[in-house]
PDB file of C-alpha atoms in Angstrom:
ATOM      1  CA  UNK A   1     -13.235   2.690  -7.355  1.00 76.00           C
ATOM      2  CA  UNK A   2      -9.735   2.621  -8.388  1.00 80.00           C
ATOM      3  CA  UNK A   3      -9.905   0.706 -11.869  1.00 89.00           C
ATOM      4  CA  UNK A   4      -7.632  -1.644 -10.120  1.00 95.00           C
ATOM      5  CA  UNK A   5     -10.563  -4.918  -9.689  1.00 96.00           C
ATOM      6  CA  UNK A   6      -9.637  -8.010  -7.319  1.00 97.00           C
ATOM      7  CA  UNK A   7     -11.316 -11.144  -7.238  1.00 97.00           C
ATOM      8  CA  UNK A   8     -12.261 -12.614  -4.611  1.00 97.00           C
ATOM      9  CA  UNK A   9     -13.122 -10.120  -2.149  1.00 95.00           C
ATOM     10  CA  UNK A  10     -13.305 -12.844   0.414  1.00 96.00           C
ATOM     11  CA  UNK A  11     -11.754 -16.331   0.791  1.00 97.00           C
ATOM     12  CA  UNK A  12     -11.843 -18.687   3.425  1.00 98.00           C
ATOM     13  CA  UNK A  13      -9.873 -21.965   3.106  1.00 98.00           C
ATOM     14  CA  UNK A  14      -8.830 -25.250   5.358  1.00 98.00           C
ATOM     15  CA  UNK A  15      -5.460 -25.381   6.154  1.00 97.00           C
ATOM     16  CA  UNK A  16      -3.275 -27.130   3.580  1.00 98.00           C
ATOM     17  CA  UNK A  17      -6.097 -26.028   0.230  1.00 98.00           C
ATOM     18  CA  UNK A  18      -4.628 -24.352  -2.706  1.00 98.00           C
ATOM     19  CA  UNK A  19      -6.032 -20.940  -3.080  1.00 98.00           C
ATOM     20  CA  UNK A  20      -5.807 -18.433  -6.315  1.00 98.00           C
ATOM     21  CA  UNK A  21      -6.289 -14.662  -6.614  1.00 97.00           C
ATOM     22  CA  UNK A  22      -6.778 -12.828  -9.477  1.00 98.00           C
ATOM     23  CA  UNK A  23      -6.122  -9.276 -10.053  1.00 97.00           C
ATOM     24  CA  UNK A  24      -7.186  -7.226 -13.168  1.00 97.00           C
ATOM     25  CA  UNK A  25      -5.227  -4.022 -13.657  1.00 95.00           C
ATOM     26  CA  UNK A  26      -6.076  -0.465 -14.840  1.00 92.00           C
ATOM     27  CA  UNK A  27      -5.321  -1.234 -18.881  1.00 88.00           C
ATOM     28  CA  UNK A  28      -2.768   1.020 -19.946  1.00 86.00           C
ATOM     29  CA  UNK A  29      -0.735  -0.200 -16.830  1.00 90.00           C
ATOM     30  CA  UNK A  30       2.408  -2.399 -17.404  1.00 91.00           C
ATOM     31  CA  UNK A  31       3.450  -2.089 -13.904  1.00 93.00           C
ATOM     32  CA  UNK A  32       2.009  -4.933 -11.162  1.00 96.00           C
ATOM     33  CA  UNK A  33       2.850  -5.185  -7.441  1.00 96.00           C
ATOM     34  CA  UNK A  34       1.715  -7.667  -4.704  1.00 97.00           C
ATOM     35  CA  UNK A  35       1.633  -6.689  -1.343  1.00 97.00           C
ATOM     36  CA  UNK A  36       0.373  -8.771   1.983  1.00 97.00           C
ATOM     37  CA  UNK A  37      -1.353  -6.987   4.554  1.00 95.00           C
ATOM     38  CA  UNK A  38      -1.194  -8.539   8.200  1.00 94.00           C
ATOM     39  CA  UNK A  39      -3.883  -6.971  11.005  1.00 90.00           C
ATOM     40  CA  UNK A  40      -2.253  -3.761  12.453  1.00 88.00           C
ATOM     41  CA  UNK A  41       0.790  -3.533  10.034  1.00 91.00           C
ATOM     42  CA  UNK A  42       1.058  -1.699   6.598  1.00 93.00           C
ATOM     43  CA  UNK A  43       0.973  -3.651   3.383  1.00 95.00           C
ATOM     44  CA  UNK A  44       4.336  -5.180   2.557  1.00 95.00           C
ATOM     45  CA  UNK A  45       5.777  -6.058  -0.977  1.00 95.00           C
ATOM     46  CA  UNK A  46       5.441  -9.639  -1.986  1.00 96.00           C
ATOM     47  CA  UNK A  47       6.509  -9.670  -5.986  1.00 96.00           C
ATOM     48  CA  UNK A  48       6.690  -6.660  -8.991  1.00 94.00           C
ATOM     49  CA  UNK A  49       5.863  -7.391 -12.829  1.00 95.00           C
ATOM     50  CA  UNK A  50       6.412  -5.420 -15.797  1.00 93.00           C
ATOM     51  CA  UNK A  51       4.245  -6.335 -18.610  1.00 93.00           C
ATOM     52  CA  UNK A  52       4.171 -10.352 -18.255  1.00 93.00           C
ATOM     53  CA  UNK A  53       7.947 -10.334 -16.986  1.00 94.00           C
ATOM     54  CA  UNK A  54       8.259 -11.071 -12.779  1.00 94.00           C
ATOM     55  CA  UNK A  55      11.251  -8.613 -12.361  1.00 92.00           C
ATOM     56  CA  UNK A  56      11.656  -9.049  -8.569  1.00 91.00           C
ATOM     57  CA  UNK A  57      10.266 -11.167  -5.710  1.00 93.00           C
ATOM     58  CA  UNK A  58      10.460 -10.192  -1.662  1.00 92.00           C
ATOM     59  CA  UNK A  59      11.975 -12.882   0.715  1.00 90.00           C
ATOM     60  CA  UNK A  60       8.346 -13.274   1.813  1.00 86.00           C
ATOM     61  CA  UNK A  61       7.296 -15.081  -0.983  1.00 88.00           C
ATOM     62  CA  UNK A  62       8.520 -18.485  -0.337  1.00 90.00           C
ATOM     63  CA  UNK A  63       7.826 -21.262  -2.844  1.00 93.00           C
ATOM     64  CA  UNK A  64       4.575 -22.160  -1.712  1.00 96.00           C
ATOM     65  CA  UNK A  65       3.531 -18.601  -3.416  1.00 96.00           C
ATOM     66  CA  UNK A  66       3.707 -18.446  -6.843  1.00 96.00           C
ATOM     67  CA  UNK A  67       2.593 -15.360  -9.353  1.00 97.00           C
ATOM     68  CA  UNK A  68       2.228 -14.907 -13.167  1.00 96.00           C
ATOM     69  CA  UNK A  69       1.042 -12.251 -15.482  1.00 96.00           C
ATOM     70  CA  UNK A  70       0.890 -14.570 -18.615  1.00 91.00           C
ATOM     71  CA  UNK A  71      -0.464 -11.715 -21.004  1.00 87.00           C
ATOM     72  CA  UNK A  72       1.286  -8.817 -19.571  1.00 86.00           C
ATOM     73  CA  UNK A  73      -2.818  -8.181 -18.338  1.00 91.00           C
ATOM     74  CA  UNK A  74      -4.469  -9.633 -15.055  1.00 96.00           C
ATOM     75  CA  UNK A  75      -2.472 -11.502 -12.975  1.00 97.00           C
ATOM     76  CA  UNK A  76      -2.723 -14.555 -10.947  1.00 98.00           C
ATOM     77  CA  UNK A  77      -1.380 -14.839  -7.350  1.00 98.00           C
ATOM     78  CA  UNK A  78      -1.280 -18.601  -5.822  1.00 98.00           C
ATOM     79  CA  UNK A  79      -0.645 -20.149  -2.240  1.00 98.00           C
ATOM     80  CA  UNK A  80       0.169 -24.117  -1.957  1.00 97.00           C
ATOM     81  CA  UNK A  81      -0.714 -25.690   0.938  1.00 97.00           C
ATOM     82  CA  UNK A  82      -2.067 -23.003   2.948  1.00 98.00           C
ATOM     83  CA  UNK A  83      -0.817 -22.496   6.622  1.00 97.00           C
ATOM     84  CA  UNK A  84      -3.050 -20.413   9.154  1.00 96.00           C
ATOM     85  CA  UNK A  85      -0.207 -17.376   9.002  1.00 95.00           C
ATOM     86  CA  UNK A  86      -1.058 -16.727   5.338  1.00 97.00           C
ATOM     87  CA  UNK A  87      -4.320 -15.376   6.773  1.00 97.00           C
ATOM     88  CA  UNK A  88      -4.185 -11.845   5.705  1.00 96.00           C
ATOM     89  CA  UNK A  89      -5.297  -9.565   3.013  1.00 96.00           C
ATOM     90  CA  UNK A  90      -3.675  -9.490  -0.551  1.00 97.00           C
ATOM     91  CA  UNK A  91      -3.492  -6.354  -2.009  1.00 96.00           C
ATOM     92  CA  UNK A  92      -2.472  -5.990  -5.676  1.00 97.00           C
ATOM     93  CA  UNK A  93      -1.334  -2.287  -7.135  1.00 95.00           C
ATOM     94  CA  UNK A  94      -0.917  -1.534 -10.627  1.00 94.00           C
ATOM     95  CA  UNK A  95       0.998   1.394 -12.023  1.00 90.00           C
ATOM     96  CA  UNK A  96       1.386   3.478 -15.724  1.00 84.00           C
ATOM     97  CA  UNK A  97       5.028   3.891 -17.339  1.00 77.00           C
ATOM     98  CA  UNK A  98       5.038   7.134 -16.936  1.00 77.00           C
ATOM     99  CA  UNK A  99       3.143   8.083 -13.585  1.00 75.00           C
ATOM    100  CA  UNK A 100       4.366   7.842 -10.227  1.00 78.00           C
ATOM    101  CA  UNK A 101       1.133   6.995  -8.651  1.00 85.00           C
ATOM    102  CA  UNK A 102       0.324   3.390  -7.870  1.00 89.00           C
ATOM    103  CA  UNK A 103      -3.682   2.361  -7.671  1.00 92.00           C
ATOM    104  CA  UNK A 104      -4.667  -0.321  -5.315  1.00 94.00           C
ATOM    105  CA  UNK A 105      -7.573  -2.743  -5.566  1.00 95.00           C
ATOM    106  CA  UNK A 106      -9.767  -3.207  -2.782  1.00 94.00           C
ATOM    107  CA  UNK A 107      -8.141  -6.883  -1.657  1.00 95.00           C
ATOM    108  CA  UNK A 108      -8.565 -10.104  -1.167  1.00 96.00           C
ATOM    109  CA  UNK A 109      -8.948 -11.040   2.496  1.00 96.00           C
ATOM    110  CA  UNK A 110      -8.091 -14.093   3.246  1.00 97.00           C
ATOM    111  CA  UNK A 111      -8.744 -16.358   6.249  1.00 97.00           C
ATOM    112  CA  UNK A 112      -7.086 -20.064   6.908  1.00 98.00           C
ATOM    113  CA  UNK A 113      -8.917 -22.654   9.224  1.00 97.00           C
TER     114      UNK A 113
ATOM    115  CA  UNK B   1      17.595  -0.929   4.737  1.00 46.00           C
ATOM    116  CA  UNK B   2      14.456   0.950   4.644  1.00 61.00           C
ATOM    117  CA  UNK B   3      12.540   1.587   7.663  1.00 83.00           C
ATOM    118  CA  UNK B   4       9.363   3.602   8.019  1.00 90.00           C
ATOM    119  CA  UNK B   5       7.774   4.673  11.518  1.00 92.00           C
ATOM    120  CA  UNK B   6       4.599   6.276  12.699  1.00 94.00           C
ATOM    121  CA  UNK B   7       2.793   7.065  15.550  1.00 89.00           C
ATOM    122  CA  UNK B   8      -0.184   3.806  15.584  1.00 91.00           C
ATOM    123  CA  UNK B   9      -2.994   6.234  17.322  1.00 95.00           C
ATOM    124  CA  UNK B  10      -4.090   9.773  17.135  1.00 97.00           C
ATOM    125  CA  UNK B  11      -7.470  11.177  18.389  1.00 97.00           C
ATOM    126  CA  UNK B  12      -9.059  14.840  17.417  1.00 97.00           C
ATOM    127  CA  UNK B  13     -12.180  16.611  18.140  1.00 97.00           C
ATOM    128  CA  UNK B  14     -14.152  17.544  14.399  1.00 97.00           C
ATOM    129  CA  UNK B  15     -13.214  20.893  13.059  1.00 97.00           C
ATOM    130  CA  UNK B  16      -9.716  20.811  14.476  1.00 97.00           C
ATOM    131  CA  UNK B  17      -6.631  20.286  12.342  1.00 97.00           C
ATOM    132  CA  UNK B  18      -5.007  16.752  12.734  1.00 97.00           C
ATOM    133  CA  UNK B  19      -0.801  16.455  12.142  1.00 97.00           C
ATOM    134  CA  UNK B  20      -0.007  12.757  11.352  1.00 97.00           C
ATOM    135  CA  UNK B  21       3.910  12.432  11.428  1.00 96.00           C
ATOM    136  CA  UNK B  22       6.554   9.599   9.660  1.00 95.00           C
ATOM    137  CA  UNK B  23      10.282   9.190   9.857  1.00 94.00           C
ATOM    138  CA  UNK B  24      11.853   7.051   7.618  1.00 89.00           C
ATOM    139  CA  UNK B  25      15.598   6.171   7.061  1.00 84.00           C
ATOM    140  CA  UNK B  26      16.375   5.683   3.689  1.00 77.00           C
ATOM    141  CA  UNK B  27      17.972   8.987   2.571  1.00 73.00           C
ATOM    142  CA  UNK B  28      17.484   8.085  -1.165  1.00 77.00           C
ATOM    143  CA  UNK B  29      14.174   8.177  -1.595  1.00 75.00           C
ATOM    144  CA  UNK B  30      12.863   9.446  -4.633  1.00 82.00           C
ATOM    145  CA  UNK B  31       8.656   9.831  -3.684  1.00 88.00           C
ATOM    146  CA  UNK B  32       6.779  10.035  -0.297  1.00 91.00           C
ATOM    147  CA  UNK B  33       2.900   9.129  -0.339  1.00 93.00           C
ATOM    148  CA  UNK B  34       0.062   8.962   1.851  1.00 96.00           C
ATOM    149  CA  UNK B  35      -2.830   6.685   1.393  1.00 96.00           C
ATOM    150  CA  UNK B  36      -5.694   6.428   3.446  1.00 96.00           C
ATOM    151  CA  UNK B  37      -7.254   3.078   4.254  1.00 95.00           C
ATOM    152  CA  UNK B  38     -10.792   2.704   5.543  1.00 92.00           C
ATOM    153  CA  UNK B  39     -12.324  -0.477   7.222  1.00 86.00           C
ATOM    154  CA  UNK B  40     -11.892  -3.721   5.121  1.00 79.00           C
ATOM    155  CA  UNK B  41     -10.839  -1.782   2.282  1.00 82.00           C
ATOM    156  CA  UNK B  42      -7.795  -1.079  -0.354  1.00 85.00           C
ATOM    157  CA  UNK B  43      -5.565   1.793   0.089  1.00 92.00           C
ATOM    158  CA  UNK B  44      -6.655   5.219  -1.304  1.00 93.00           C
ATOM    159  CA  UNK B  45      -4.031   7.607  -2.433  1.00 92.00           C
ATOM    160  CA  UNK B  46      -4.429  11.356  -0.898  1.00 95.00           C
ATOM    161  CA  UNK B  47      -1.013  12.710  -2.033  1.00 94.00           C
ATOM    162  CA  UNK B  48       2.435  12.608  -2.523  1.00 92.00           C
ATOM    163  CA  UNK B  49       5.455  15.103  -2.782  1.00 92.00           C
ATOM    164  CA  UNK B  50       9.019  14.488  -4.720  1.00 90.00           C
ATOM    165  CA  UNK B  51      12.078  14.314  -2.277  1.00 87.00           C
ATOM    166  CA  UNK B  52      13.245  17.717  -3.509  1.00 88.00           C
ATOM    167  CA  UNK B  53      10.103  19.225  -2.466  1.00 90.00           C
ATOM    168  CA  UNK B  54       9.758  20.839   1.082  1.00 93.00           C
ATOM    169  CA  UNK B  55       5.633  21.560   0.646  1.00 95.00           C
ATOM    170  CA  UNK B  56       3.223  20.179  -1.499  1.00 95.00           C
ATOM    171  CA  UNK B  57      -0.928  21.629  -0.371  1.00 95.00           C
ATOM    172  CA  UNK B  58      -3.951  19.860  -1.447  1.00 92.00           C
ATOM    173  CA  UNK B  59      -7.142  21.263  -0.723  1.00 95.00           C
ATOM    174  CA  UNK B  60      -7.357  20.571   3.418  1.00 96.00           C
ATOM    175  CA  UNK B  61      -4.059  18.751   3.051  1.00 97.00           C
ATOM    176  CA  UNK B  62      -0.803  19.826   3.576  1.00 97.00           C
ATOM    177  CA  UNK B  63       2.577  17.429   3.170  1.00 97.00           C
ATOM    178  CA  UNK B  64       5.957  19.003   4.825  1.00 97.00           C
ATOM    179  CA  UNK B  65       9.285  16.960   4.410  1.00 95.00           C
ATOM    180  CA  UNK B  66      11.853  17.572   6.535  1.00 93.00           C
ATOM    181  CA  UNK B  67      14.656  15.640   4.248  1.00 90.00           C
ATOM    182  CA  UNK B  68      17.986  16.771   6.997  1.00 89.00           C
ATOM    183  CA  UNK B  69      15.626  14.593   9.479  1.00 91.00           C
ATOM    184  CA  UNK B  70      14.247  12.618   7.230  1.00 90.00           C
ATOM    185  CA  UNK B  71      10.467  13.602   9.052  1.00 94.00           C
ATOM    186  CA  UNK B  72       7.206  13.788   6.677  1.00 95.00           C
ATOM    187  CA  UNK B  73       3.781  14.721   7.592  1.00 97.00           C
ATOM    188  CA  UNK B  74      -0.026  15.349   6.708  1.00 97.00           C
ATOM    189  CA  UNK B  75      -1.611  18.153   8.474  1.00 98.00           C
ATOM    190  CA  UNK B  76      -5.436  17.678   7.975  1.00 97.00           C
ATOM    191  CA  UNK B  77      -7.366  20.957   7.733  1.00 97.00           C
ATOM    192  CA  UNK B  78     -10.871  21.056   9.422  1.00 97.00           C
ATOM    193  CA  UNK B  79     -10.971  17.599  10.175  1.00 97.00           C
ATOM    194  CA  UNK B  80     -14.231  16.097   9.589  1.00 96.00           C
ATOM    195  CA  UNK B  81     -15.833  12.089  10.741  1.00 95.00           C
ATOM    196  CA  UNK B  82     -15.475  11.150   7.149  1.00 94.00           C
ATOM    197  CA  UNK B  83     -11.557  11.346   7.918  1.00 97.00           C
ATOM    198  CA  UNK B  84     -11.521   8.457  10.775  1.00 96.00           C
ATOM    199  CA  UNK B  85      -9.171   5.551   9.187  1.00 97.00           C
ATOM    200  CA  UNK B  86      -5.795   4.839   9.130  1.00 97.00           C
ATOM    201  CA  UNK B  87      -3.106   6.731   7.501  1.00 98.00           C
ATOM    202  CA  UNK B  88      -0.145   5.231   6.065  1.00 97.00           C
ATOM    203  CA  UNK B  89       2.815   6.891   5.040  1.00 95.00           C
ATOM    204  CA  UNK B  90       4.793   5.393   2.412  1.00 93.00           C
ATOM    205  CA  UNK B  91       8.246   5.725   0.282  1.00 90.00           C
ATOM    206  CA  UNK B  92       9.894   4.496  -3.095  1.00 86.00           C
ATOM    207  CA  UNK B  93      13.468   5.080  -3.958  1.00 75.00           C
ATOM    208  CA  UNK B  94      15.582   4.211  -7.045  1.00 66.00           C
ATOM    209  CA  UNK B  95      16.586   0.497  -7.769  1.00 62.00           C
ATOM    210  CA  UNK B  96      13.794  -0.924  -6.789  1.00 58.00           C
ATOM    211  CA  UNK B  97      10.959  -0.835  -9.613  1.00 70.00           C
ATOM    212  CA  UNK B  98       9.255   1.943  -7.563  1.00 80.00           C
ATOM    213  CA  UNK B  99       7.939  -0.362  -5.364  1.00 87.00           C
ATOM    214  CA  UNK B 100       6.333   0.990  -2.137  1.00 91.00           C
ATOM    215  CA  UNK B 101       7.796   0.504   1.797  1.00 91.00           C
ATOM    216  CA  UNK B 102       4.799   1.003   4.242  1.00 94.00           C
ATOM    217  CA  UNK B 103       4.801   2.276   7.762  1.00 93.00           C
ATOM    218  CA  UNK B 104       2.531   0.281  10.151  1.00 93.00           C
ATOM    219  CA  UNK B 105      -0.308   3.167   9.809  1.00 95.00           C
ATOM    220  CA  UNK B 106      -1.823   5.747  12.103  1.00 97.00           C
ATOM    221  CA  UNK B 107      -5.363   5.642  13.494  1.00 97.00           C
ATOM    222  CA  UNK B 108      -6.948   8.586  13.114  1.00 97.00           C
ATOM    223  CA  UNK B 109     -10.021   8.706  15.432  1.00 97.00           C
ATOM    224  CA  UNK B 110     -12.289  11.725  14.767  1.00 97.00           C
ATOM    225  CA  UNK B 111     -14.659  12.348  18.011  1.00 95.00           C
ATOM    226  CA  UNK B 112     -17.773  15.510  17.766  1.00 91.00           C
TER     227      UNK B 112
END
């Protein structure tokens, strides 16, 4: 166990639902990454916070996905309208100022019917 | 752009040492990890080394960087069952809130 808790573990939704993740960091971490996970490929960066700020977003978010950190604490990852290629697993990673070592939750794994 | 490759499959008999090799192209990178992921599970940090480091050793695990060929790897000392997952290299470099760039992961497939 990391520190680093997700919530859910597992979600399956019908194409077009809304779906929301939640992440809950280590507590002294300021730093919070998203990152998508596709089957066979290595986790890829979806959006970066520091504290509550959202100080960059990859090209793979588009603007069905939307993310907040409203307290600078846990953070909230939503997808509008789900499509069946958001299937995947959601990975979030949390990070101290001063360390270079990022922790990673266990995921949410999501499936779209 | 930043571009990180390994080998997807690599198969070793317990007890012998397994080498699990990355190239990557972005010549300013600042940190080079390697998490292990098991089955349906998060990513588990085993170790990273600084760019300006040639060597970093960890217990059964030892990191080499070859930064002229821009070549990391993870030797795996005594490799036991308990080691069978996939290995993922990974880099940060400056400008980018230390964010991490995957490579697609190598299976590691420990047989008696």
């Amino acid at each position: 166990d990391t520190g680093v808790s997700q919530d859910p573990r597992h979600k399956i939704t019908k194409r077009g639902q809304n779906v929301t993740f939640r992440c809950d960091p280590i507590s002294e971490h300021n730093r919070l990454y998203w990152y998508r996970q596709t089957l066979g490929q290595g986790p890829e960066f979806l959006t970066y916070f520091q504290n509550e700020a959202q100080l960059e977003k990859s090209r793979l978010l588009s603007d069905r996905f939307s993310a907040e950190r409203p307290k600078g604490s846990f953070s909230t990852l939503e997808i509008q309208r789900t499509e069946q290629g958001d299937s995947a697993m959601y990975l979030c990673a949390t990070r101290s100022p001063v360390n270079t070592e990022a922790f990673f939750g266990q995921g949410t794994r999501l499936t779209v019917v | 752009g930043e571009d990180v490759e390994q080998s997807l499959f690599l198969s070793v008999r317990e007890g012998d040492s397994s080498v699990i090799n990355c190239t990557y192209t972005d010549s300013s990178s600042t940190y080079l990890y390697w998490y292990k992921q098991e089955p349906g599970a998060g990513l588990q940090l085993l170790t990273y080394i600084f760019s300006n480091m040639d060597m970093k050793q960890d217990q059964r695990l030892t990191v080499l960087l070859n930064k002229k060929d821009k070549h990391l790897s993870l030797r795996i000392a005594d490799t036991q069952t308990g080691d069978s997952a996939i290995y993922f290299c990974a880099e940060t470099y400056t400008g980018t809130a230390s964010k991490l760039t995957f490579g697609t992961g190598t299976r590691l497939q420990v047989t008696l």
